[in-house]
Short mmCIF file of C-alpha atoms and ligand atoms in Angstrom, two decimals:
data_model
loop_
_atom_site.label_atom_id
_atom_site.label_comp_id
_atom_site.label_asym_id
_atom_site.label_seq_id
_atom_site.Cartn_x
_atom_site.Cartn_y
_atom_site.Cartn_z
CA MET A 23 -17.65 -6.87 3.56
CA ALA A 24 -19.71 -3.85 4.65
CA ILE A 25 -17.94 -0.52 4.70
CA ALA A 26 -18.25 0.41 8.35
CA THR A 27 -16.58 1.54 11.55
CA ILE A 28 -16.90 -1.17 14.21
CA ASN A 29 -14.95 -0.61 17.42
CA PRO A 30 -12.74 -3.73 17.78
CA ALA A 31 -12.44 -3.20 21.54
CA THR A 32 -16.21 -3.38 22.11
CA GLY A 33 -17.76 -4.85 18.97
CA GLU A 34 -20.01 -1.79 18.68
CA LEU A 35 -21.11 -0.76 15.18
CA LEU A 36 -20.51 2.99 15.07
CA LYS A 37 -21.09 4.09 11.50
CA THR A 38 -21.85 2.55 8.11
CA PHE A 39 -21.13 3.97 4.68
CA GLU A 40 -22.87 3.44 1.34
CA PRO A 41 -20.42 2.21 -1.27
CA LEU A 42 -20.04 4.46 -4.32
CA SER A 43 -22.32 3.74 -7.27
CA ASP A 44 -20.83 2.94 -10.69
CA ALA A 45 -21.71 6.46 -11.86
CA GLU A 46 -19.93 7.99 -8.86
CA ILE A 47 -16.85 5.86 -9.50
CA ALA A 48 -16.84 6.95 -13.17
CA ALA A 49 -17.04 10.60 -12.14
CA LYS A 50 -14.09 10.19 -9.78
CA LEU A 51 -12.07 8.51 -12.52
CA ASP A 52 -12.82 11.43 -14.85
CA LEU A 53 -11.77 13.91 -12.19
CA ALA A 54 -8.56 11.96 -11.53
CA GLN A 55 -7.65 12.02 -15.23
CA GLN A 56 -8.40 15.75 -15.53
CA ALA A 57 -6.39 16.42 -12.40
CA PHE A 58 -3.43 14.52 -13.83
CA ASP A 59 -3.47 16.57 -17.05
CA SER A 60 -2.87 19.76 -15.02
CA TYR A 61 -1.01 18.35 -12.03
CA ARG A 62 1.76 16.78 -14.12
CA LYS A 63 2.75 20.32 -15.19
CA THR A 64 3.20 21.62 -11.64
CA SER A 65 6.73 22.18 -10.36
CA PHE A 66 8.54 20.13 -7.75
CA GLU A 67 8.61 23.30 -5.63
CA SER A 68 4.80 23.53 -5.55
CA ARG A 69 4.34 19.82 -4.84
CA SER A 70 6.93 20.03 -2.11
CA LEU A 71 5.16 22.96 -0.42
CA TRP A 72 1.83 21.12 -0.50
CA LEU A 73 3.37 17.95 0.90
CA GLN A 74 5.04 19.90 3.70
CA LYS A 75 1.68 21.44 4.51
CA ALA A 76 0.23 17.89 4.71
CA ALA A 77 3.05 17.05 7.14
CA ASP A 78 2.14 20.11 9.25
CA ILE A 79 -1.52 19.04 9.39
CA LEU A 80 -0.54 15.50 10.39
CA GLU A 81 1.65 16.81 13.19
CA GLN A 82 -0.73 19.47 14.45
CA GLU A 83 -3.78 17.19 14.51
CA LYS A 84 -2.09 13.91 15.32
CA SER A 85 -4.22 13.24 18.39
CA GLU A 86 -7.44 13.40 16.32
CA PHE A 87 -6.02 11.10 13.65
CA ALA A 88 -4.66 8.72 16.29
CA LYS A 89 -8.08 8.47 17.95
CA LEU A 90 -9.62 7.59 14.61
CA MET A 91 -7.07 4.83 13.95
CA THR A 92 -7.56 3.33 17.40
CA LEU A 93 -11.32 3.54 17.13
CA GLU A 94 -11.47 1.79 13.77
CA MET A 95 -8.78 -0.88 14.04
CA GLY A 96 -7.77 -1.07 17.69
CA LYS A 97 -4.05 -0.22 17.74
CA PRO A 98 -2.85 1.27 21.04
CA TYR A 99 -3.40 5.03 20.98
CA LYS A 100 0.27 5.75 21.79
CA ALA A 101 1.30 3.74 18.71
CA ALA A 102 -1.29 5.56 16.60
CA LEU A 103 0.23 8.90 17.61
CA GLY A 104 3.61 7.60 16.45
CA GLU A 105 2.05 6.52 13.17
CA ALA A 106 0.69 10.01 12.45
CA GLU A 107 4.15 11.46 13.19
CA LYS A 108 5.81 8.95 10.89
CA CYS A 109 3.43 9.93 8.08
CA ALA A 110 4.58 13.53 8.51
CA GLN A 111 8.17 12.28 8.31
CA VAL A 112 7.66 10.46 5.00
CA CYS A 113 5.95 13.54 3.55
CA ARG A 114 8.90 15.73 4.54
CA TYR A 115 11.42 13.18 3.27
CA TYR A 116 9.94 13.16 -0.24
CA ALA A 117 9.18 16.90 -0.18
CA GLU A 118 12.91 17.48 0.39
CA ASN A 119 14.40 14.76 -1.80
CA ALA A 120 12.11 13.92 -4.73
CA ALA A 121 13.35 16.67 -7.06
CA GLY A 122 16.94 15.49 -6.66
CA PHE A 123 16.02 11.83 -7.00
CA LEU A 124 14.07 12.50 -10.22
CA ALA A 125 16.50 14.92 -11.85
CA ASP A 126 17.60 13.94 -15.38
CA THR A 127 20.50 11.48 -15.33
CA GLN A 128 23.13 12.36 -17.94
CA VAL A 129 24.66 9.40 -19.80
CA LEU A 130 27.63 9.46 -22.21
CA THR A 131 26.78 7.73 -25.51
CA ASP A 132 27.30 8.31 -29.24
CA ALA A 133 24.69 11.13 -29.10
CA SER A 134 25.63 14.74 -28.66
CA HIS A 135 23.40 14.74 -25.61
CA SER A 136 21.73 11.74 -23.97
CA PHE A 137 20.01 11.39 -20.66
CA VAL A 138 17.29 9.61 -18.69
CA ARG A 139 14.16 11.53 -17.70
CA TYR A 140 11.63 10.35 -15.10
CA GLN A 141 8.03 11.19 -15.89
CA PRO A 142 4.79 10.47 -14.04
CA MET A 143 2.61 7.63 -15.29
CA GLY A 144 -0.84 9.02 -14.47
CA VAL A 145 -3.61 7.70 -12.24
CA ILE A 146 -2.31 5.08 -9.80
CA LEU A 147 -4.66 2.87 -7.79
CA ALA A 148 -3.63 2.02 -4.22
CA VAL A 149 -5.40 -0.89 -2.49
CA MET A 150 -4.47 -0.65 1.16
CA PRO A 151 -4.88 -2.63 4.39
CA TRP A 152 -6.25 -1.54 7.73
CA ASN A 153 -3.29 -2.46 9.91
CA PHE A 154 -1.37 0.80 9.50
CA PRO A 155 -4.32 2.78 8.17
CA PHE A 156 -2.43 6.07 7.75
CA TRP A 157 1.16 4.95 7.24
CA GLN A 158 0.44 2.48 4.43
CA VAL A 159 -1.37 5.21 2.51
CA PHE A 160 1.14 8.00 3.06
CA ARG A 161 4.10 5.84 2.12
CA PHE A 162 2.38 5.35 -1.23
CA ALA A 163 0.97 8.87 -1.63
CA ALA A 164 4.05 10.95 -0.72
CA PRO A 165 6.34 9.58 -3.47
CA ALA A 166 3.52 9.11 -5.99
CA LEU A 167 2.35 12.72 -5.71
CA MET A 168 5.88 14.13 -5.70
CA ALA A 169 6.54 12.25 -8.95
CA GLY A 170 3.52 13.99 -10.50
CA ASN A 171 1.13 11.05 -10.40
CA VAL A 172 -2.37 11.23 -8.98
CA GLY A 173 -3.76 8.67 -6.53
CA LEU A 174 -6.97 6.74 -6.06
CA LEU A 175 -7.30 4.99 -2.72
CA LYS A 176 -9.35 1.85 -2.16
CA HIS A 177 -8.81 1.41 1.55
CA ALA A 178 -9.81 -1.61 3.65
CA SER A 179 -13.54 -1.66 4.34
CA ASN A 180 -13.10 -1.45 8.13
CA VAL A 181 -11.26 1.91 8.11
CA PRO A 182 -13.51 4.24 6.06
CA GLN A 183 -13.13 7.21 8.39
CA CYS A 184 -9.34 7.00 8.19
CA ALA A 185 -9.62 6.81 4.40
CA LEU A 186 -11.78 9.94 4.25
CA ALA A 187 -9.57 11.80 6.73
CA ILE A 188 -6.51 11.17 4.53
CA GLU A 189 -8.29 12.53 1.45
CA THR A 190 -9.18 15.65 3.44
CA ILE A 191 -5.61 16.15 4.67
CA ILE A 192 -4.32 16.11 1.12
CA GLN A 193 -7.01 18.51 -0.10
CA ARG A 194 -6.43 20.89 2.80
CA ALA A 195 -2.70 20.82 2.10
CA GLY A 196 -3.43 22.60 -1.19
CA PHE A 197 -3.09 19.86 -3.81
CA LEU A 198 -5.30 20.41 -6.89
CA SER A 199 -8.77 18.92 -6.64
CA GLY A 200 -8.81 15.26 -7.73
CA VAL A 201 -5.09 14.65 -7.17
CA PHE A 202 -5.90 12.22 -4.38
CA GLN A 203 -9.35 10.66 -3.97
CA THR A 204 -10.74 8.02 -1.66
CA LEU A 205 -13.13 5.53 -3.22
CA LEU A 206 -15.44 3.88 -0.72
CA ILE A 207 -15.88 0.61 -2.59
CA GLY A 208 -15.67 -3.10 -1.90
CA ALA A 209 -12.88 -5.37 -3.15
CA ALA A 210 -15.11 -6.71 -5.93
CA LYS A 211 -14.81 -3.37 -7.77
CA VAL A 212 -11.02 -3.43 -7.98
CA ALA A 213 -10.73 -5.54 -11.15
CA ASP A 214 -12.96 -3.11 -13.09
CA LEU A 215 -10.83 -0.19 -11.97
CA ILE A 216 -7.67 -1.93 -13.13
CA ALA A 217 -9.30 -2.58 -16.51
CA ASP A 218 -10.12 1.13 -16.94
CA ASP A 219 -7.82 2.92 -19.41
CA ARG A 220 -7.46 5.89 -17.09
CA VAL A 221 -5.78 3.75 -14.39
CA LYS A 222 -2.15 3.22 -15.36
CA ALA A 223 -0.75 1.10 -12.53
CA ALA A 224 -1.62 -0.27 -9.09
CA THR A 225 -0.09 -1.08 -5.75
CA LEU A 226 -1.55 -3.41 -3.12
CA THR A 227 -0.56 -4.08 0.44
CA GLY A 228 -2.41 -6.97 1.98
CA SER A 229 -2.90 -10.71 1.82
CA GLU A 230 -1.60 -13.12 -0.80
CA PRO A 231 -5.04 -13.87 -2.33
CA ALA A 232 -5.79 -10.16 -2.70
CA GLY A 233 -2.35 -9.54 -4.25
CA ALA A 234 -2.68 -12.44 -6.66
CA SER A 235 -6.13 -11.31 -7.73
CA LEU A 236 -5.01 -7.70 -8.36
CA ALA A 237 -1.88 -8.81 -10.22
CA ALA A 238 -3.91 -11.19 -12.40
CA ALA A 239 -6.28 -8.38 -13.38
CA ALA A 240 -3.34 -6.05 -14.05
CA GLY A 241 -1.53 -8.72 -16.06
CA LYS A 242 -4.56 -9.06 -18.30
CA HIS A 243 -4.33 -5.35 -19.12
CA ILE A 244 -0.52 -5.12 -19.08
CA LYS A 245 -0.27 -2.71 -16.19
CA LYS A 246 2.49 -2.47 -13.68
CA THR A 247 1.93 -3.52 -10.05
CA VAL A 248 3.78 -3.39 -6.77
CA LEU A 249 2.75 -5.95 -4.14
CA GLU A 250 3.55 -5.83 -0.43
CA LEU A 251 2.10 -9.04 0.97
CA GLY A 252 2.40 -11.21 4.04
CA GLY A 253 5.43 -12.27 6.00
CA SER A 254 6.55 -14.72 8.64
CA ASP A 255 9.73 -12.98 9.68
CA PRO A 256 12.33 -14.95 11.63
CA PHE A 257 13.92 -13.53 14.78
CA ILE A 258 17.16 -15.46 15.17
CA VAL A 259 19.11 -15.41 18.44
CA LEU A 260 22.64 -16.90 18.46
CA GLU A 261 24.81 -17.69 21.44
CA SER A 262 26.92 -14.51 21.45
CA ALA A 263 23.85 -12.23 21.45
CA ASP A 264 23.01 -9.80 24.21
CA LEU A 265 20.16 -11.99 25.42
CA GLU A 266 18.24 -9.53 27.60
CA THR A 267 18.13 -6.94 24.83
CA ALA A 268 17.18 -9.56 22.26
CA VAL A 269 14.29 -10.80 24.42
CA SER A 270 13.03 -7.26 24.94
CA PHE A 271 13.03 -6.57 21.22
CA ALA A 272 11.51 -9.99 20.46
CA THR A 273 8.53 -9.04 22.62
CA THR A 274 8.13 -5.60 21.05
CA ALA A 275 8.66 -6.93 17.54
CA ARG A 276 6.03 -9.65 17.97
CA MET A 277 3.41 -7.50 19.72
CA LEU A 278 3.75 -4.34 17.64
CA ASN A 279 0.31 -3.24 16.38
CA ASN A 280 -1.40 -5.96 18.45
CA GLY A 281 0.65 -8.52 16.56
CA GLN A 282 -0.78 -7.46 13.20
CA SER A 283 2.26 -6.22 11.35
CA CYS A 284 3.62 -7.78 8.17
CA ILE A 285 7.15 -7.33 9.53
CA ALA A 286 6.41 -8.57 13.05
CA ALA A 287 8.89 -11.13 14.41
CA LYS A 288 6.64 -14.15 13.99
CA ARG A 289 9.15 -16.96 14.52
CA PHE A 290 11.71 -16.97 17.34
CA ILE A 291 14.59 -19.19 16.23
CA VAL A 292 17.00 -19.67 19.12
CA VAL A 293 20.13 -21.82 19.44
CA GLU A 294 19.84 -24.61 22.00
CA ALA A 295 22.73 -23.33 24.17
CA ILE A 296 20.65 -20.30 25.26
CA ALA A 297 17.12 -21.51 24.47
CA ASP A 298 16.15 -22.29 28.10
CA LYS A 299 17.24 -18.84 29.24
CA PHE A 300 15.46 -17.22 26.29
CA GLU A 301 12.28 -19.17 27.09
CA LYS A 302 12.29 -18.10 30.75
CA LEU A 303 12.87 -14.44 29.91
CA ILE A 304 10.33 -14.25 27.08
CA LEU A 305 7.65 -15.87 29.25
CA GLU A 306 8.26 -13.17 31.86
CA LYS A 307 7.97 -10.44 29.22
CA PHE A 308 4.77 -11.86 27.74
CA ALA A 309 3.23 -12.22 31.21
CA ALA A 310 3.99 -8.55 31.94
CA LEU A 311 2.15 -7.24 28.87
CA LYS A 312 -0.91 -5.20 29.70
CA VAL A 313 -3.81 -6.32 27.53
CA GLY A 314 -6.79 -3.99 27.41
CA ASP A 315 -8.49 -0.86 26.15
CA PRO A 316 -6.28 0.50 23.36
CA MET A 317 -7.23 4.08 24.27
CA GLU A 318 -5.52 3.70 27.68
CA PRO A 319 -1.96 5.08 27.65
CA ASP A 320 -0.41 2.07 29.41
CA THR A 321 -1.98 -0.63 27.19
CA ASP A 322 0.58 -2.79 25.39
CA LEU A 323 -1.82 -5.08 23.53
CA GLY A 324 -5.24 -4.16 22.21
CA PRO A 325 -7.79 -6.21 20.28
CA LEU A 326 -7.45 -7.70 16.83
CA ALA A 327 -9.06 -5.57 14.16
CA THR A 328 -12.01 -7.83 13.32
CA PRO A 329 -13.82 -10.91 14.71
CA HIS A 330 -12.84 -12.73 11.50
CA LEU A 331 -9.14 -12.22 12.25
CA LEU A 332 -9.68 -13.40 15.83
CA ASN A 333 -11.42 -16.58 14.69
CA GLU A 334 -8.77 -17.27 12.07
CA LEU A 335 -5.93 -16.83 14.57
CA ASP A 336 -7.61 -19.05 17.16
CA HIS A 337 -8.24 -21.70 14.50
CA GLN A 338 -4.53 -21.66 13.59
CA VAL A 339 -3.54 -22.07 17.24
CA GLN A 340 -5.98 -24.95 17.85
CA THR A 341 -4.81 -26.64 14.62
CA ALA A 342 -1.21 -26.36 15.81
CA VAL A 343 -2.14 -27.98 19.12
CA LYS A 344 -4.01 -30.81 17.37
CA SER A 345 -0.95 -31.48 15.22
CA GLY A 346 1.14 -31.98 18.37
CA ALA A 347 2.57 -28.51 19.07
CA LYS A 348 2.72 -27.27 22.65
CA VAL A 349 1.38 -23.97 23.98
CA LEU A 350 3.92 -22.36 26.35
CA THR A 351 1.63 -19.53 27.33
CA GLY A 352 -1.76 -18.16 26.19
CA GLY A 353 -3.60 -19.98 23.45
CA HIS A 354 -7.08 -18.56 24.00
CA ARG A 355 -9.27 -15.59 23.19
CA LEU A 356 -10.26 -13.40 26.14
CA SER A 357 -13.85 -14.46 26.61
CA HIS A 358 -14.56 -12.44 29.76
CA ARG A 359 -14.80 -9.18 27.83
CA PRO A 360 -16.32 -8.00 24.54
CA GLY A 361 -14.06 -7.16 21.62
CA ASN A 362 -11.55 -9.20 19.65
CA PHE A 363 -8.91 -9.86 22.32
CA TYR A 364 -6.41 -12.74 22.21
CA GLU A 365 -3.91 -13.76 24.87
CA PRO A 366 -0.20 -13.22 24.20
CA THR A 367 0.74 -16.72 23.05
CA ILE A 368 3.88 -18.77 22.41
CA ILE A 369 3.76 -22.11 20.60
CA THR A 370 6.68 -24.55 20.56
CA ASP A 371 7.51 -28.17 19.62
CA ILE A 372 5.94 -27.56 16.23
CA PRO A 373 5.99 -30.84 14.31
CA PRO A 374 8.31 -30.60 11.29
CA GLY A 375 6.36 -30.44 8.05
CA SER A 376 3.11 -29.28 9.71
CA PRO A 377 1.22 -26.33 8.16
CA THR A 378 1.94 -24.29 11.31
CA GLU A 379 5.59 -24.02 10.26
CA GLN A 380 4.64 -22.38 6.98
CA GLU A 381 1.82 -20.04 7.93
CA GLU A 382 1.69 -16.40 8.87
CA PHE A 383 0.10 -15.81 12.31
CA PHE A 384 -1.44 -12.33 12.14
CA GLY A 385 -1.90 -11.60 15.85
CA PRO A 386 -0.09 -11.89 19.20
CA VAL A 387 1.16 -15.45 18.66
CA ALA A 388 4.85 -16.36 18.40
CA LEU A 389 6.27 -19.64 17.13
CA PHE A 390 9.36 -20.77 19.05
CA PHE A 391 11.96 -23.01 17.40
CA ARG A 392 15.03 -24.45 19.12
CA VAL A 393 17.93 -25.13 16.74
CA PRO A 394 21.39 -26.67 17.29
CA ASP A 395 23.44 -24.06 15.40
CA ILE A 396 23.54 -21.23 12.86
CA ASP A 397 23.28 -23.64 9.91
CA VAL A 398 19.92 -24.95 11.05
CA ALA A 399 18.84 -21.47 12.16
CA ILE A 400 19.29 -20.16 8.61
CA LYS A 401 17.59 -23.25 7.17
CA VAL A 402 14.55 -22.81 9.41
CA ALA A 403 14.50 -19.05 8.73
CA ASN A 404 14.33 -19.68 4.99
CA ALA A 405 11.84 -22.56 5.19
CA THR A 406 8.67 -20.54 4.56
CA PRO A 407 7.06 -19.26 1.38
CA PHE A 408 7.64 -15.69 2.60
CA GLY A 409 10.66 -13.40 2.37
CA LEU A 410 9.85 -10.01 3.85
CA GLY A 411 12.19 -9.18 6.75
CA ALA A 412 14.47 -10.90 9.24
CA SER A 413 16.03 -9.89 12.52
CA ALA A 414 19.14 -11.68 13.80
CA TRP A 415 21.12 -11.26 17.00
CA THR A 416 24.85 -12.00 17.27
CA THR A 417 28.06 -10.21 18.14
CA ASN A 418 30.16 -12.52 15.99
CA GLU A 419 31.26 -10.92 12.70
CA GLN A 420 31.43 -14.12 10.67
CA GLU A 421 27.95 -15.11 11.80
CA ARG A 422 26.71 -11.63 10.95
CA ASP A 423 28.13 -11.85 7.42
CA ARG A 424 26.54 -15.25 6.84
CA LEU A 425 23.14 -14.05 8.04
CA ILE A 426 23.26 -11.00 5.75
CA GLU A 427 24.29 -13.15 2.80
CA GLU A 428 22.16 -16.27 3.27
CA ILE A 429 18.81 -15.12 4.62
CA GLU A 430 16.17 -14.95 1.90
CA ALA A 431 14.34 -11.69 2.62
CA GLY A 432 13.85 -8.13 1.46
CA ALA A 433 15.52 -6.86 4.66
CA VAL A 434 17.93 -8.18 7.28
CA PHE A 435 18.39 -6.32 10.55
CA ILE A 436 21.31 -7.35 12.76
CA ASN A 437 20.87 -6.62 16.49
CA GLY A 438 17.71 -4.62 15.87
CA MET A 439 14.09 -5.23 15.03
CA VAL A 440 12.83 -4.91 11.47
CA LYS A 441 11.29 -1.51 10.84
CA SER A 442 10.47 0.71 7.91
CA ASP A 443 12.34 3.95 7.34
CA PRO A 444 11.60 6.46 4.54
CA ARG A 445 15.32 6.46 3.66
CA MET A 446 15.56 2.70 3.06
CA PRO A 447 13.70 0.52 0.54
CA PHE A 448 10.91 -1.66 1.88
CA GLY A 449 9.49 -4.81 0.30
CA GLY A 450 9.80 -8.54 -0.03
CA ILE A 451 10.75 -11.50 -2.17
CA LYS A 452 9.10 -14.90 -2.68
CA ARG A 453 5.39 -14.81 -1.77
CA SER A 454 5.86 -11.59 0.21
CA GLY A 455 5.52 -9.72 -3.07
CA TYR A 456 7.65 -7.66 -5.41
CA GLY A 457 8.67 -4.08 -6.02
CA ARG A 458 9.76 -1.65 -3.34
CA GLU A 459 8.29 1.23 -1.42
CA LEU A 460 10.12 4.13 0.26
CA SER A 461 13.56 5.61 -0.58
CA ILE A 462 14.58 6.38 -4.16
CA GLU A 463 13.55 2.87 -5.25
CA GLY A 464 9.97 3.40 -4.12
CA LEU A 465 9.78 6.77 -5.86
CA LYS A 466 10.88 5.25 -9.17
CA GLU A 467 8.31 2.41 -9.19
CA PHE A 468 5.63 4.58 -10.76
CA VAL A 469 7.51 6.65 -13.32
CA ASN A 470 8.22 6.29 -17.01
CA VAL A 471 12.00 5.95 -17.22
CA LYS A 472 12.43 7.74 -20.55
CA THR A 473 15.60 7.40 -22.62
CA VAL A 474 16.40 10.63 -24.50
CA TRP A 475 18.98 10.69 -27.31
CA VAL A 476 19.77 13.91 -29.23
CA LYS A 477 22.19 14.51 -32.10
P1 NAP B 28 -6.63 -8.17 2.68
O1 NAP B 28 -7.87 -8.88 3.00
O2 NAP B 28 -5.83 -8.64 1.55
O3 NAP B 28 -7.04 -6.63 2.51
C1 NAP B 28 -6.13 -5.66 2.05
C2 NAP B 28 -6.83 -4.79 1.02
O4 NAP B 28 -7.11 -5.55 -0.14
C3 NAP B 28 -8.18 -4.25 1.49
O5 NAP B 28 -8.35 -2.96 0.96
C4 NAP B 28 -9.16 -5.22 0.88
O6 NAP B 28 -10.44 -4.68 0.72
C5 NAP B 28 -8.50 -5.50 -0.45
N1 NAP B 28 -8.85 -6.76 -1.08
C6 NAP B 28 -9.21 -7.92 -0.47
N2 NAP B 28 -9.43 -8.88 -1.39
C7 NAP B 28 -9.21 -8.32 -2.61
C8 NAP B 28 -9.29 -8.80 -3.95
N3 NAP B 28 -9.61 -10.04 -4.23
N4 NAP B 28 -8.97 -7.94 -4.94
C9 NAP B 28 -8.63 -6.68 -4.67
N5 NAP B 28 -8.57 -6.15 -3.44
C10 NAP B 28 -8.84 -6.97 -2.40
O7 NAP B 28 -5.61 -8.07 3.84
P2 NAP B 28 -5.81 -8.36 5.37
O8 NAP B 28 -5.84 -9.84 5.53
O9 NAP B 28 -6.89 -7.53 5.93
O10 NAP B 28 -4.41 -7.73 5.87
C11 NAP B 28 -3.43 -8.49 6.41
C12 NAP B 28 -2.41 -8.99 5.40
O11 NAP B 28 -1.71 -7.88 4.82
C13 NAP B 28 -1.35 -9.83 6.06
O12 NAP B 28 -1.02 -10.94 5.27
C14 NAP B 28 -0.17 -8.89 6.18
O13 NAP B 28 1.06 -9.50 6.34
C15 NAP B 28 -0.29 -8.10 4.94
N6 NAP B 28 0.41 -6.83 5.05
C16 NAP B 28 1.56 -6.66 4.35
C17 NAP B 28 2.30 -5.48 4.45
C18 NAP B 28 3.56 -5.28 3.67
O14 NAP B 28 4.02 -4.14 3.57
N7 NAP B 28 4.16 -6.28 3.08
C19 NAP B 28 1.83 -4.47 5.29
C20 NAP B 28 0.66 -4.67 5.99
C21 NAP B 28 -0.05 -5.86 5.85
P3 NAP B 28 -11.64 -5.05 1.73
O15 NAP B 28 -11.25 -4.56 3.07
O16 NAP B 28 -12.80 -4.32 1.15
O17 NAP B 28 -11.80 -6.54 1.67
#
């Protein structure tokens, strides 16, 4: 895949970038290692000041960064502004809390003095996706840098200008040179980086094949990985739910980021008693969505990020139809305009056992399942290879407790949509990956947990 900026709303090629040569990659690895040798000795106070400065830059120049995101991957501009603000938030969160989270933990043993110390690991490689081109990177970088690690970013090939902008923000914030570097390289170079002695661990957010390939390379060299992969999150609505609110959130949670979020509500699972009402209301909401230029302030749904994603999504929809599923609304690309636009779509009557039931739809397409009761709702919710998030709507306490206990996922949200929050861990189980980002758990993924025993 070429490293280039192509406007997804028009298809126009705006800028191409030469990938780094092997010699340039080697020089950046050397710089990263040298940077680590000094950076690991800096105090939490200094790191915290630099990270707060990065937060200031993100806030002050959010409109520039938002334009870049929208230009390169097509998210609505208003959402891109929110993304820049959220990056500032995660920087401030770790700037304020990392020192406390990583303080020595005293433990009583047979020693005169024993404790646990948390030390940085070194150069960490982050392989990141285009869908939240700033947020995905900052939620890795903020904890990693506060812990004293240094970062190398291999960003998705369709967001090179975002990748370079992030490197600049971190440099301008005052971090030592080489503490965070962007590598403009293709995916084929990742395995060599993992094999390099200077790289100590890696994190990848993206598809299952990419995650499996990175983890295999890391396994060969016995290096730790964190994987945040795909999801097909259920959105369960039970009879006691506040239906209007649930439908509103179902629409937002499916269409967020033009439908390209790992934690989007991809499967609406609704009990039969209220399914007709839900269907009527959700069709109204989908019909009211404004599809169009993502730079316009009132646009709800912009284009998909690449033509490849558009083709893949359309293929999935047509395959579903061929297998006997029914399209309630949408089901086509928007052919009257350039760019990678797809209609807001709902598919129902999905034949049991068909591939459609199991797949992730990465775009504005919802799967709608009618179920007789909570037992079947939970069964359907768990019947995918994924386990990232789940949203469930009920006002009944016993139902709530069962949903929390029985849903197989890294997160369960009751009467709310799944979202990430710097204060709470984020990650999945099953084929959605392993490890956690954000909160204290995310901070401790890339540290040496050292046992110290003194007599
Ligand atoms: P992708 O193809 O896997 O790309 C993600 C990153 O991995 C890019 O930087 C890509 O580089 C790189 N990559 C691709 N193949 C690789 C390989 N074999 N080895 C090493 N690196 C490789 O992901 P996508 O399909 O664009 O993104 C959508 C997927 O990401 C969805 O499944 C979505 O659910 C998931 N996602 C998960 C989370 C989460 O937190 N769990 C968040 C966002 C997205 P190139 O661009 O150069 O190919």
